[in-house]
PDB file of C-alpha atoms in Angstrom:
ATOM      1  CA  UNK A  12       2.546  10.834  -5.638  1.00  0.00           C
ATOM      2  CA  UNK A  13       4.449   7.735  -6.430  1.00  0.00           C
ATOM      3  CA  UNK A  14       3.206   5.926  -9.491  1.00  0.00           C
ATOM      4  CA  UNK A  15       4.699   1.920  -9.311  1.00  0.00           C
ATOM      5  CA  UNK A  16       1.682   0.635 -11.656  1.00  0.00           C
ATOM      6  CA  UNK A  17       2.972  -1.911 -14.527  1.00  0.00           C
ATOM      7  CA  UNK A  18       6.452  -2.537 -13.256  1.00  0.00           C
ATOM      8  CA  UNK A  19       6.639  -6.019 -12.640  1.00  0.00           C
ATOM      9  CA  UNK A  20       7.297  -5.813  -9.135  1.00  0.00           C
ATOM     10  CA  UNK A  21       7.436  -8.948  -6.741  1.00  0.00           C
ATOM     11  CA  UNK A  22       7.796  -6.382  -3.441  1.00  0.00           C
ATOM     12  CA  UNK A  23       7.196  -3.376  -1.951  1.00  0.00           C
ATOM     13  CA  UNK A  24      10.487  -1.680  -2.773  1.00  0.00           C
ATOM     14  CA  UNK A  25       9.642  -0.354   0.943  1.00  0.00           C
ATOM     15  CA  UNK A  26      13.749   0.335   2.258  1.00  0.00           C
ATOM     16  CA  UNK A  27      14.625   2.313  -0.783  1.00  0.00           C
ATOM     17  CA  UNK A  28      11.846   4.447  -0.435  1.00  0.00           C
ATOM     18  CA  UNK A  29      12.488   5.174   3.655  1.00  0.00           C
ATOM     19  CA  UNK A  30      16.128   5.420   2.675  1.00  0.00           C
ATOM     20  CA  UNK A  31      14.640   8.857   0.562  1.00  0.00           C
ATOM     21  CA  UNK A  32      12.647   9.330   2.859  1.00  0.00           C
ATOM     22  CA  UNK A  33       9.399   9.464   0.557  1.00  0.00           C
ATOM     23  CA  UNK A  34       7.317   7.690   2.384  1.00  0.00           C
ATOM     24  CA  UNK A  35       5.682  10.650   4.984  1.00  0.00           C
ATOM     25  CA  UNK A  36       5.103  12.683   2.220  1.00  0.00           C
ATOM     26  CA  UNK A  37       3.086  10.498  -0.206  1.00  0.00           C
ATOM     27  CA  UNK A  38      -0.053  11.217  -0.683  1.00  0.00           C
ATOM     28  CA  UNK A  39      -0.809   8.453  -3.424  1.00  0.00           C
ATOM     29  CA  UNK A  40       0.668   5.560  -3.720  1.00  0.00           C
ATOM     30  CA  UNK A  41      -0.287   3.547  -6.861  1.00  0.00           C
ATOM     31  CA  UNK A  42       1.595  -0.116  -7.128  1.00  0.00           C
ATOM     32  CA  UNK A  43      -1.620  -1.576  -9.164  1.00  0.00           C
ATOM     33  CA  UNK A  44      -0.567  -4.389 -11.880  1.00  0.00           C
ATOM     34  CA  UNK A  45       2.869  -6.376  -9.990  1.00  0.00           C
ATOM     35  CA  UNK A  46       2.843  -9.213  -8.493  1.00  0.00           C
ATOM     36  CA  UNK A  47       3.198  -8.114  -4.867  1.00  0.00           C
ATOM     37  CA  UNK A  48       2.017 -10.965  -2.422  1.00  0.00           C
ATOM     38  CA  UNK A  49       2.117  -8.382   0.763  1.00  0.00           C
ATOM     39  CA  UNK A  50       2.233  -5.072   2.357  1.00  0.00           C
ATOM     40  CA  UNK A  51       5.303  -4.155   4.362  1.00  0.00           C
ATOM     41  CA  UNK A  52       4.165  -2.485   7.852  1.00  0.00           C
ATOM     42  CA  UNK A  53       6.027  -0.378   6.919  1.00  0.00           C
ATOM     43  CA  UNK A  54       3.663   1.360   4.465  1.00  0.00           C
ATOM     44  CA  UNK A  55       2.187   2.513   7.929  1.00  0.00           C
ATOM     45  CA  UNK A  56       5.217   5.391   7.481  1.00  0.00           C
ATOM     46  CA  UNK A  57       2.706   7.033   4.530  1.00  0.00           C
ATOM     47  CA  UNK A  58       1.341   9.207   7.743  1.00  0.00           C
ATOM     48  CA  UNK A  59      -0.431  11.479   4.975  1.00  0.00           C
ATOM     49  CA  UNK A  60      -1.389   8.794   2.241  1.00  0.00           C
ATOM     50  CA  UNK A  61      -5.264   9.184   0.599  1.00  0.00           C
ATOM     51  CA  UNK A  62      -4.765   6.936  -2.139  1.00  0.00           C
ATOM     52  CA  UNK A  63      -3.535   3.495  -1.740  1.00  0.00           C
ATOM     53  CA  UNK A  64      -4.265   1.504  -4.892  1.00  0.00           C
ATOM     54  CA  UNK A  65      -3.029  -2.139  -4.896  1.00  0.00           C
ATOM     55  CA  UNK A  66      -5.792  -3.576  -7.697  1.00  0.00           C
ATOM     56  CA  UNK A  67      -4.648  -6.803  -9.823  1.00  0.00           C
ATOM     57  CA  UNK A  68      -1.776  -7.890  -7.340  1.00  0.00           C
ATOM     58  CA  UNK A  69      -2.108 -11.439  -5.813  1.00  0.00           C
ATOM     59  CA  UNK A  70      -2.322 -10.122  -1.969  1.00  0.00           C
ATOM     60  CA  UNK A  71      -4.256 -12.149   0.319  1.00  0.00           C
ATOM     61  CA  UNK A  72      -4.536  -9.709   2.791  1.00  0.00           C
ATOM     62  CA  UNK A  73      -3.931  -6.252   4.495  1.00  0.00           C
ATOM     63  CA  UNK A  74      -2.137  -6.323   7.498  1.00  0.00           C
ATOM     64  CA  UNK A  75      -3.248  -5.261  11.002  1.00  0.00           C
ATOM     65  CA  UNK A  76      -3.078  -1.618  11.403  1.00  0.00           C
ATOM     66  CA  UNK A  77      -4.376  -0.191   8.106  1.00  0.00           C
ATOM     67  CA  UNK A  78      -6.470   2.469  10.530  1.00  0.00           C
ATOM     68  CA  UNK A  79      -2.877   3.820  11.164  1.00  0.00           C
ATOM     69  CA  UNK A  80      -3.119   5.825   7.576  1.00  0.00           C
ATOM     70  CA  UNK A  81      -5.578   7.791   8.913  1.00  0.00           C
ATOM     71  CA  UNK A  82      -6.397  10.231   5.868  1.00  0.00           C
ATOM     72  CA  UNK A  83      -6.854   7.239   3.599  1.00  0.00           C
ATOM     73  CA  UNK A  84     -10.157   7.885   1.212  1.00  0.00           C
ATOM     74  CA  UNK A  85      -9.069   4.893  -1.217  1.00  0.00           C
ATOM     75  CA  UNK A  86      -8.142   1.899  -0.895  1.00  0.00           C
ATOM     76  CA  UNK A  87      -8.645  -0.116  -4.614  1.00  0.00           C
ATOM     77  CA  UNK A  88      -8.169  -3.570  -3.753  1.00  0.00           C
ATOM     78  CA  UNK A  89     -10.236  -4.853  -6.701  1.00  0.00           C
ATOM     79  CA  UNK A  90      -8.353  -8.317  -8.226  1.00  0.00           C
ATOM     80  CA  UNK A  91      -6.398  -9.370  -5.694  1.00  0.00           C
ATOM     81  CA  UNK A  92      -6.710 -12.577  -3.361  1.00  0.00           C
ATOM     82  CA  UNK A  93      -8.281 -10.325  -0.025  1.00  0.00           C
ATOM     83  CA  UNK A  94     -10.851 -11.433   1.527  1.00  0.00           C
ATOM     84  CA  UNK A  95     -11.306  -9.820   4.832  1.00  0.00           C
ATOM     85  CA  UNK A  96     -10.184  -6.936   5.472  1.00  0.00           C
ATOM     86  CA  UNK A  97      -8.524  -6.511   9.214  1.00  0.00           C
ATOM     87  CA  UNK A  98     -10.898  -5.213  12.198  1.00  0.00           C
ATOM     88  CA  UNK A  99      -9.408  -2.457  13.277  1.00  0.00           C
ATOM     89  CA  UNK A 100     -10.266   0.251  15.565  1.00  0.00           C
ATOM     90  CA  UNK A 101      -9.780   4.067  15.158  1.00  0.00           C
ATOM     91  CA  UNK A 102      -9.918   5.546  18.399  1.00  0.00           C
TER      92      UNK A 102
END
């Protein structure tokens, strides 16, 4: 669990974390309350990641490949600039 909530963030701090190699083992990832304007593909590395909460960030949208995280169960999006969310395909 990585809690990033309330930290004033402007970014993913996305290299850091694959330089400690954190990212396949996260299960939640909370970065709720920045000001992040995008995901990194990156985050696609969070192989087992259920919890993905991104709520009151201005992000206008998720990027292609969000079926990738493929134990996701939440995905709080709630006050951000997304729209749409990307049609993809689990096969």
């Amino acid at each position: 669990m990585l809690l990033l909530s309330h930290m004033a963030l402007h970014e993913v701090p996305i290299y850091r974390l694959l330089k400690e190699e954190l990212l396949p083992n996260l299960i939640r990832l909370d970065l709720s309350f920045n000001f992040i304007k995008e995901i990194p593909l990156e985050i696609y590395s969070c192989s087992n990641l259920t919890e993905l909460w991104l709520q009151n960030n201005p992000i206008e949208e998720i990027p292609v490949g969000i079926s990738e995280l493929r134990h996701l169960e939440v995905l709080d999006i709630a006050h951000t600039k997304i729209s749409i969310l990307p049609n993809d395909r689990v096969e």
